[in-house]
Short mmCIF file of C-alpha atoms and ligand atoms in Angstrom, two decimals:
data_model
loop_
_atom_site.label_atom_id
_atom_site.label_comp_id
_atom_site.label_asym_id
_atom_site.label_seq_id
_atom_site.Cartn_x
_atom_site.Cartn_y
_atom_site.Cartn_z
CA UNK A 1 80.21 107.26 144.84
CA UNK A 2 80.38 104.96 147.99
CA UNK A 3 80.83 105.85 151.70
CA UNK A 4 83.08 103.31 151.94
CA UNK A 5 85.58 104.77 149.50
CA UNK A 6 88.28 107.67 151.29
CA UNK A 7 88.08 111.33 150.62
CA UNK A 8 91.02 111.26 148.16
CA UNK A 9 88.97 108.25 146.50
CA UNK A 10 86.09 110.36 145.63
CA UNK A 11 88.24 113.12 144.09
CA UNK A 12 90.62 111.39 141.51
CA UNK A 13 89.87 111.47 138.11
CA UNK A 14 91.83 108.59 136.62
CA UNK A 15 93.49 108.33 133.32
CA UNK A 16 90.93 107.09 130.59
CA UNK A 17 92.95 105.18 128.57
CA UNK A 18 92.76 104.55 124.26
CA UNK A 19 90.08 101.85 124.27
CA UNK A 20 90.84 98.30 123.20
CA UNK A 21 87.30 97.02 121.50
CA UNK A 22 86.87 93.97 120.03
CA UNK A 23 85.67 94.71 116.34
CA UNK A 24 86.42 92.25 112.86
CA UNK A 25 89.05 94.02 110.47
CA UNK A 26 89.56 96.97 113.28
CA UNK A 27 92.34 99.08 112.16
CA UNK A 28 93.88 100.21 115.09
CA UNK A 29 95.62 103.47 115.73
CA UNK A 30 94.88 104.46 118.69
CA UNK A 31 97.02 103.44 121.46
CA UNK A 32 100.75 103.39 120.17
CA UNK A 33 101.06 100.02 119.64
CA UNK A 34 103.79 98.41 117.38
CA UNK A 35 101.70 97.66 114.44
CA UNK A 36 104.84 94.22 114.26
CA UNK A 37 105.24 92.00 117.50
CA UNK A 38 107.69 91.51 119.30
CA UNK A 39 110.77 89.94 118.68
CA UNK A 40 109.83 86.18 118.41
CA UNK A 41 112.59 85.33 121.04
CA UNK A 42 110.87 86.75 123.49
CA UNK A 43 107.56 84.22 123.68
CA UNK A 44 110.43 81.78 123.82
CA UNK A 45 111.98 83.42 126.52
CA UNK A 46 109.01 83.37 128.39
CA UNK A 47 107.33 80.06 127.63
CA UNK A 48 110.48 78.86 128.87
CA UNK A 49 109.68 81.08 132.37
CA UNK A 50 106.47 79.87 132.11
CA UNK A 51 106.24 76.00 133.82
CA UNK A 52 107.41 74.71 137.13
CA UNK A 53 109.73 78.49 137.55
CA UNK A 54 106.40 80.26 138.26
CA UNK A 55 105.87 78.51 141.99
CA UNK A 56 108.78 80.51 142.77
CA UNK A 57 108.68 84.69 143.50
CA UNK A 58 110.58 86.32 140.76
CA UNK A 59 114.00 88.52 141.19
CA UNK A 60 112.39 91.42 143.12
CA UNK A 61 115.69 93.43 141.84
CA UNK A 62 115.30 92.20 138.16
CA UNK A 63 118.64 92.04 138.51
CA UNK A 64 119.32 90.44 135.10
CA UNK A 65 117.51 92.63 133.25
CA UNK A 66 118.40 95.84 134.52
CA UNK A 67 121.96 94.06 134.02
CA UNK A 68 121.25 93.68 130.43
CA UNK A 69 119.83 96.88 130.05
CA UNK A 70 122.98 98.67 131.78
CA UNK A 71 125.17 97.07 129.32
CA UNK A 72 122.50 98.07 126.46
CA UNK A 73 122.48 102.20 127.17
CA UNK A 74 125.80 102.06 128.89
CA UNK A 75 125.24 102.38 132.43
CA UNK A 76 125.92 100.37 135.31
CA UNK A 77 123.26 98.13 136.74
CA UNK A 78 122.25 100.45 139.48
CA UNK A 79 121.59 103.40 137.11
CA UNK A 80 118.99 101.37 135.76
CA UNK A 81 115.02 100.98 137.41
CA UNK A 82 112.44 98.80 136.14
CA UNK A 83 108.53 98.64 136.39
CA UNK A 84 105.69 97.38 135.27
CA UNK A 85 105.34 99.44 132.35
CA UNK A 86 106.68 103.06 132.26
CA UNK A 87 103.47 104.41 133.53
CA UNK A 88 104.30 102.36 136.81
CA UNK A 89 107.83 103.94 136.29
CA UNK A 90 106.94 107.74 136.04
CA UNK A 91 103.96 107.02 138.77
CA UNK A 92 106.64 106.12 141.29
CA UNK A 93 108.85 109.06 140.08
CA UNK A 94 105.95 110.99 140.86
CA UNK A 95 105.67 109.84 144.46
CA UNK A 96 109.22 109.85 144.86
CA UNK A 97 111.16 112.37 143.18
CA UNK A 98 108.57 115.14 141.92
CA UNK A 99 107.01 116.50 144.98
CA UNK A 100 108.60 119.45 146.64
CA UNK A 101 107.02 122.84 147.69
CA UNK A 102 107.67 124.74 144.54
CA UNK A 103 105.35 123.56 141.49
CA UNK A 104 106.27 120.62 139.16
CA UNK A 105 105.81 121.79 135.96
CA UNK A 106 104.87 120.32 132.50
CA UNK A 107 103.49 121.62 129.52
CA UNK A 108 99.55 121.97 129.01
CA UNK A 109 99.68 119.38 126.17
CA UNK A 110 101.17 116.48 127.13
CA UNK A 111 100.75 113.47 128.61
CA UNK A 112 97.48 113.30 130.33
CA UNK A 113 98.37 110.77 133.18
CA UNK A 114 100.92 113.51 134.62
CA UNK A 115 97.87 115.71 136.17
CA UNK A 116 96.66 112.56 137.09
CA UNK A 117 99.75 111.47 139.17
CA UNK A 118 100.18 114.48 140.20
CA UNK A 119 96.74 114.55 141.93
CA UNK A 120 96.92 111.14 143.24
CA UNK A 121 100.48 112.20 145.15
CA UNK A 122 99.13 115.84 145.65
CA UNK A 123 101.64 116.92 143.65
CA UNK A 124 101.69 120.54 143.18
CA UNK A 125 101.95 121.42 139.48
CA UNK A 126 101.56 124.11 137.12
CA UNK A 127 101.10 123.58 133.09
CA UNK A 128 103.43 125.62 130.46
CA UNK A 129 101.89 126.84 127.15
CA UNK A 130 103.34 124.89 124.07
CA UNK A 131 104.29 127.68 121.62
CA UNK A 132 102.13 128.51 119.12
CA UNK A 133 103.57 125.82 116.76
CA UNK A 134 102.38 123.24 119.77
CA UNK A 135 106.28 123.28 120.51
CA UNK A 136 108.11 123.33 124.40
CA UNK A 137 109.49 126.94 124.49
CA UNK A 138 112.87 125.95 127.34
CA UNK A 139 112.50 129.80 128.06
CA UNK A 140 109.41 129.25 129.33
CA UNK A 141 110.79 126.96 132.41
CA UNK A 142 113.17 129.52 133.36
CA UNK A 143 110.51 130.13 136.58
CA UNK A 144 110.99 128.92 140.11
CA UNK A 145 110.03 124.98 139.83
CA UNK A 146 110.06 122.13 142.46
CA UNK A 147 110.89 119.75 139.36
CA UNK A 148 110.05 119.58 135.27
CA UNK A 149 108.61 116.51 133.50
CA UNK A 150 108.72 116.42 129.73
CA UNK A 151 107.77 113.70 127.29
CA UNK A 152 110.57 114.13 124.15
CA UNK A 153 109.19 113.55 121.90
CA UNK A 154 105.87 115.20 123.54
CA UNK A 155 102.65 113.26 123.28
CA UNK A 156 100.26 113.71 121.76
CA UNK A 157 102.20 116.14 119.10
CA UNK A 158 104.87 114.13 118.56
CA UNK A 159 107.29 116.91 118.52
CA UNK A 160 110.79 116.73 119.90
CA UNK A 161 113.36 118.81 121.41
CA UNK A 162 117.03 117.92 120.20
CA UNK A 163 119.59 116.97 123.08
CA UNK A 164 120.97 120.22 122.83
CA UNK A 165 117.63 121.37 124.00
CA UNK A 166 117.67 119.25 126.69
CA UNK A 167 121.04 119.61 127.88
CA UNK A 168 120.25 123.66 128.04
CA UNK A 169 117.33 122.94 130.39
CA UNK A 170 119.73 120.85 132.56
CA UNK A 171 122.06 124.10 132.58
CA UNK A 172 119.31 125.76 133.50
CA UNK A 173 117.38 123.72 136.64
CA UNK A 174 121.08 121.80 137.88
CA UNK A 175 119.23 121.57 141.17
CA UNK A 176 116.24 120.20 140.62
CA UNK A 177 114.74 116.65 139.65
CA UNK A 178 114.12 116.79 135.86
CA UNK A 179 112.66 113.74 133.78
CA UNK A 180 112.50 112.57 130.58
CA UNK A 181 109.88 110.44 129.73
CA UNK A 182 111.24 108.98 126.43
CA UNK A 183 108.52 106.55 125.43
CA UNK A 184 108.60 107.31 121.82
CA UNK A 185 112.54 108.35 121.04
CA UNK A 186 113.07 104.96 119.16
CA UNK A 187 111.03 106.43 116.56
CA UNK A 188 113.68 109.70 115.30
CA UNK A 189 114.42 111.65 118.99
CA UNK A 190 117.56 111.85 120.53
CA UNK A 191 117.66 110.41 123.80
CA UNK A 192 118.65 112.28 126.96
CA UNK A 193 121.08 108.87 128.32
CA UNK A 194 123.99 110.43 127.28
CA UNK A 195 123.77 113.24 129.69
CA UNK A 196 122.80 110.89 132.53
CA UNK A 197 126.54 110.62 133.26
CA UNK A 198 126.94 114.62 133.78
CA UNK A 199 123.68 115.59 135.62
CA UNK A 200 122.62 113.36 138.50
CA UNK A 201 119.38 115.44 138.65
CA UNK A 202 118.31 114.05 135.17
CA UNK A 203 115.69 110.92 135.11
CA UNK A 204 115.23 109.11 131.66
CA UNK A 205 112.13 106.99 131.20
CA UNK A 206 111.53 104.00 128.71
CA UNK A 207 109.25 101.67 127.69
CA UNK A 208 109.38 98.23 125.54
CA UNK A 209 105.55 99.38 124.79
CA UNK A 210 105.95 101.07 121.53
CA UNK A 211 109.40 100.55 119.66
CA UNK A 212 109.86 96.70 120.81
CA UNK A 213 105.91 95.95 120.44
CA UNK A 214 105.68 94.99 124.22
CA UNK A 215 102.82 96.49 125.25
CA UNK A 216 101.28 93.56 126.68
CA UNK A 217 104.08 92.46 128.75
CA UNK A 218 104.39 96.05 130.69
CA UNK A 219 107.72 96.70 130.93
CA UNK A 220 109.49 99.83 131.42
CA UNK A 221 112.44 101.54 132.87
CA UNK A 222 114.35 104.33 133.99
CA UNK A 223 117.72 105.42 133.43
CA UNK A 224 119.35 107.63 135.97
CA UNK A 225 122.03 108.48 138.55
CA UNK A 226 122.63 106.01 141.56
CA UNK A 227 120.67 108.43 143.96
CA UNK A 228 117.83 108.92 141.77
CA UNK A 229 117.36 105.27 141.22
CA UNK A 230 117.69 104.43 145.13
CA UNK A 231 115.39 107.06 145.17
CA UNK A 232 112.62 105.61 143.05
CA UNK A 233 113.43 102.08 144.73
CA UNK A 234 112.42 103.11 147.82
CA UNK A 235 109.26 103.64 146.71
CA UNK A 236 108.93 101.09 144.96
CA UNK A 237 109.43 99.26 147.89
CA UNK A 238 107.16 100.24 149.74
CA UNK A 239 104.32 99.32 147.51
CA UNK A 240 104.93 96.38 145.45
CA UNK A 241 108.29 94.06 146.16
CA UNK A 242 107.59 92.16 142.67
CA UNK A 243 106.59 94.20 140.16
CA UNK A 244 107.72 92.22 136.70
CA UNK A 245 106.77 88.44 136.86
CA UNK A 246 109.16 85.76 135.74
CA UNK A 247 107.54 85.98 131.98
CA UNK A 248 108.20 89.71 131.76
CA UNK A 249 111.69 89.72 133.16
CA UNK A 250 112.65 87.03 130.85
CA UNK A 251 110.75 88.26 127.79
CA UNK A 252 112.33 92.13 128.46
CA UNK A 253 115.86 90.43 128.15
CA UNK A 254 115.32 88.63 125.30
CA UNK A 255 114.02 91.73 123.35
CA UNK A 256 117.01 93.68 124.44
CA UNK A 257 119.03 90.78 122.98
CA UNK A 258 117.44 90.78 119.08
CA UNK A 259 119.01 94.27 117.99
CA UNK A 260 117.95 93.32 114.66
CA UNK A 261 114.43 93.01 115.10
CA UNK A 262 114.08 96.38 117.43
CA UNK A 263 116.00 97.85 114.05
CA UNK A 264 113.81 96.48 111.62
CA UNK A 265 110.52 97.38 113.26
CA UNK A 266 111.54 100.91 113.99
CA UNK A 267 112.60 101.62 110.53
CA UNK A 268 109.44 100.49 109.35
CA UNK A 269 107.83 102.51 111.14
CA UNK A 270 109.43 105.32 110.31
CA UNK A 271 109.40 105.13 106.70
CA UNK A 272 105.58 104.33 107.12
CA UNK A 273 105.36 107.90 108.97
CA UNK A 274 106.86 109.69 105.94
CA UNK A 275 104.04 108.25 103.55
CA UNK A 276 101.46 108.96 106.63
CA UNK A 277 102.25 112.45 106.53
CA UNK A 278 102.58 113.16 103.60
CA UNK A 279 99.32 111.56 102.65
CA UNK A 280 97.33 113.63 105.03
CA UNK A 281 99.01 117.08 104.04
CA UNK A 282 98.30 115.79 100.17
CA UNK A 283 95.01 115.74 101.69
CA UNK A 284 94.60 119.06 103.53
CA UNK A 285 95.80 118.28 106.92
CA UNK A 286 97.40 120.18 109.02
CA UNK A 287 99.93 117.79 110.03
CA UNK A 288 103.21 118.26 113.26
CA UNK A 289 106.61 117.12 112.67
CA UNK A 290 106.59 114.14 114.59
CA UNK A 291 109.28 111.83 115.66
CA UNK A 292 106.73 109.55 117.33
CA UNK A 293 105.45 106.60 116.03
CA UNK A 294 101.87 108.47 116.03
CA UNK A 295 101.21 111.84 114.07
CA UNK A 296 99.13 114.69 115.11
CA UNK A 297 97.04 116.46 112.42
CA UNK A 298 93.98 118.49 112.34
CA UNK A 299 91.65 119.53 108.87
CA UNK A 300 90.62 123.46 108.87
CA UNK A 301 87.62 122.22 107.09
CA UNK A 302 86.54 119.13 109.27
CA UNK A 303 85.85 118.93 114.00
CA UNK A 304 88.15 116.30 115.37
CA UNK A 305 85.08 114.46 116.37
CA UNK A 306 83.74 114.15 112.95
CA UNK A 307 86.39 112.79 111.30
CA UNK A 308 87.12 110.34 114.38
CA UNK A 309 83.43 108.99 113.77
CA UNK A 310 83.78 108.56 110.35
CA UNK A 311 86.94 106.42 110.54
CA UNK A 312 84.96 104.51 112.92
CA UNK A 313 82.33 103.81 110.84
CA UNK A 314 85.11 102.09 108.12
CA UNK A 315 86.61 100.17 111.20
CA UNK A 316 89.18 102.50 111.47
CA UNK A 317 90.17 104.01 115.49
CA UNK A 318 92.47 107.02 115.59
CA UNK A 319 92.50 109.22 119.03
CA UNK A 320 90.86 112.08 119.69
CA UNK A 321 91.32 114.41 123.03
CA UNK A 322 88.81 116.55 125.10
CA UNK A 323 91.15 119.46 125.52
CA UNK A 324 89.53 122.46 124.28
CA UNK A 325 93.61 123.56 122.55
CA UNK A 326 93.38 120.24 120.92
CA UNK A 327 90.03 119.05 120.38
CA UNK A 328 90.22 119.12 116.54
CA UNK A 329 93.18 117.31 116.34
CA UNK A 330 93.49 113.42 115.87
CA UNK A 331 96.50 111.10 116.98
CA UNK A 332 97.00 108.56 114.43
CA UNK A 333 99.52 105.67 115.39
CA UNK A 334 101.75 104.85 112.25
CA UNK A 335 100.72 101.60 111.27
CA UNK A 336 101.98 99.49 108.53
CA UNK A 337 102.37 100.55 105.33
CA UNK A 338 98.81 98.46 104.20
CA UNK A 339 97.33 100.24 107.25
CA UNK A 340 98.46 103.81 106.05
CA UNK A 341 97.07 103.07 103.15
CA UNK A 342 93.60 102.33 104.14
CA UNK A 343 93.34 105.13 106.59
CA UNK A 344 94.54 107.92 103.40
CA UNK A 345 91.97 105.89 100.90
CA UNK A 346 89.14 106.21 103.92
CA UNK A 347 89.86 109.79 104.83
CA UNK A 348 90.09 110.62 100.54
CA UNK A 349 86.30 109.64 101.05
CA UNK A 350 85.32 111.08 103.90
CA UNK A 351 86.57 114.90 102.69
CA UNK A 352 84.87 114.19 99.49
N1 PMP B 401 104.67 107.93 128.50
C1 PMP B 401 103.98 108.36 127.43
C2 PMP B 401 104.27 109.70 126.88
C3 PMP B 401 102.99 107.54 126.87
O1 PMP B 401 102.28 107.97 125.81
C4 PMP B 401 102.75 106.27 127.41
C5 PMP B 401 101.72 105.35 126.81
N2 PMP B 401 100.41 105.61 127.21
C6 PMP B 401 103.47 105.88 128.53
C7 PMP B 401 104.44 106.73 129.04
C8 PMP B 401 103.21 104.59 129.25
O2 PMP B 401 103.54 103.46 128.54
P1 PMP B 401 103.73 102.07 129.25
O3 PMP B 401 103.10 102.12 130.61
O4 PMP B 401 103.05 101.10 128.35
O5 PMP B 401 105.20 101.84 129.33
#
């Protein structure tokens, strides 16, 4: 608390992000991250940005990169945005695009930044029940909105909605801003891009954090019509001309460029999932369907919080939410297949 902050200062209640400690042998499945780097073209890409280049400002349109990413989903150049990191992304979307005098609405397990957004923009919102299967019911949107923001696949369940799904909650809000925050579809979802091209409402958001082990570069995007992307440039702006440096701009382009890597890291992945979850419902967990590259699973016999402490104790960080709806639940990243198999042999001793 300080007089010198403003009003709005003293009432936000920012995003507490998964915690990045510094402990020997940490396994660590807590944040999302690509348990493989990245493509090893990109640290050539960028020690190449990295000398005499850097006196000079960067591209403040990224134009190369949203070039390459165009050609990469299909679009043109100017359906594409780019930010530093997809939270940057969706924060600008949030300023720009969601905020209208009906209610934004988003389900009431999700990701946690929206509220925050939301607050920081005053944003009015209202939260949507998951089903009882902690799934998006679409029927449950059909209520007057100003705009809808869904992670597919959701996080922290994991769950996704086909793009049928999503194409019959375009049919059903055609006038309204709706996005798509895809962070996790490289890992079994079916991305929304495809309907970019019939529904200039529709906003699809991606990051190189998870699926092309970028998290440390910040890089993420939006895919959209021409008018929602002018929209979100605007903003964007008006509050930071240069958001990717020189090393992130060149990096991002050279990940887009190894297809082969992307593929091989994201089939790993998934394949590791498969022995993740079966593992924990071999040992009593209740465990989602995920197409993430994180599952969500709960014990009937064992709090949340317990079980989180007692993977710390073996060096071993999964996430755990406040939420009263999901505070026995942990989100475990999918890490490699070694990883997987530590975290099944620790929790085999923690149950007993
Ligand atoms: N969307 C979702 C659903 C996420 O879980 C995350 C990661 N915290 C992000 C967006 C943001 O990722 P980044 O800013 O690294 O692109």
């Amino acid at each position: 608390m300080s007089r010198f902050w403003s009003a709005l200062t003293h009432e936000l209640e920012p995003y507490v992000p998964g915690e990045q400690p510094r402990i020997e042998g940490l396994i660590k499945l807590n944040t999302n991250e690509s348990p493989y780097g990245p493509s090893p073209k990109v640290a050539e890409a960028i020690v190449a940005e990295a000398g005499e280049a850097l006196r000079l400002y960067p591209d403040p349109q990224a134009s190369a990169l949203r070039q390459a990413l165009g050609a990469y989903h299909g679009v043109t150049a100017d359906q594409v945005f780019v930010g530093n990191g997809s939270d940057e992304v969706l924060a600008h979307a949030f300023a720009g695009l969601l905020k209208h005098d009906a209610p934004l609405l988003f389900p009431d397990v999700t990701y946690s930044f929206y509220p925050v957004w939301a607050r920081l923009f005053d944003v009015a919102f209202e939260t949507v029940a998951l089903d009882a299967a902690m799934r998006v019911r679409l029927a449950d949107y059909r209520r007057p909105a100003g705009a809808i923001i869904l992670a597919n696949p959701n996080a922290p369940t994991g769950v996704a909605l086909s793009r049928a799904e999503i194409a019959s909650l375009l049919a059903d809000h055609p006038d309204i801003p709706v996005v798509i925050d895809e962070a996790y579809v490289d890992f079994g979802g079916e991305s929304a891009i495809p309907l970019v091209a019939d529904h200039p409402n529709l906003l699809v958001v991606r990051t190189m954090s998870k699926s092309r082990g970028l998290a440390g570069l910040r890089v993420g995007y939006a895919i959209g019509s021409e008018d929602l992307v002018e929209g979100l440039t605007r903003v964007k702006d008006s509050f930071n001309s240069y958001p990717l440096g020189r090393p992130a701009q060149a990096g991002a382009i050279a990940s887009v460029a190894d297809e082969a890597h992307f593929q091989e890291a994201r089939l790993a992945v998934i394949a590791a999932r498969k022995t993740m979850s079966e593992g924990l419902e071999g040992l009593g967990f209740e465990v989602l369907p995920s197409a993430a590259n994180f599952v969500f699973a709960r014990h009937p016999a064992r709090a949340g919080a317990d079980l989180a402490a007692a993977l710390r104790e073996r060096a071993i960080l999964v996430r755990r939410f406040g939420a009263p709806r999901i505070a026995d639940w942990l989100r475990i990243t999918v890490g490699t297949p070694a990883q997987v198999g530590r975290l099944l042999a620790a929790l085999a001793e923690i149950l007993g």
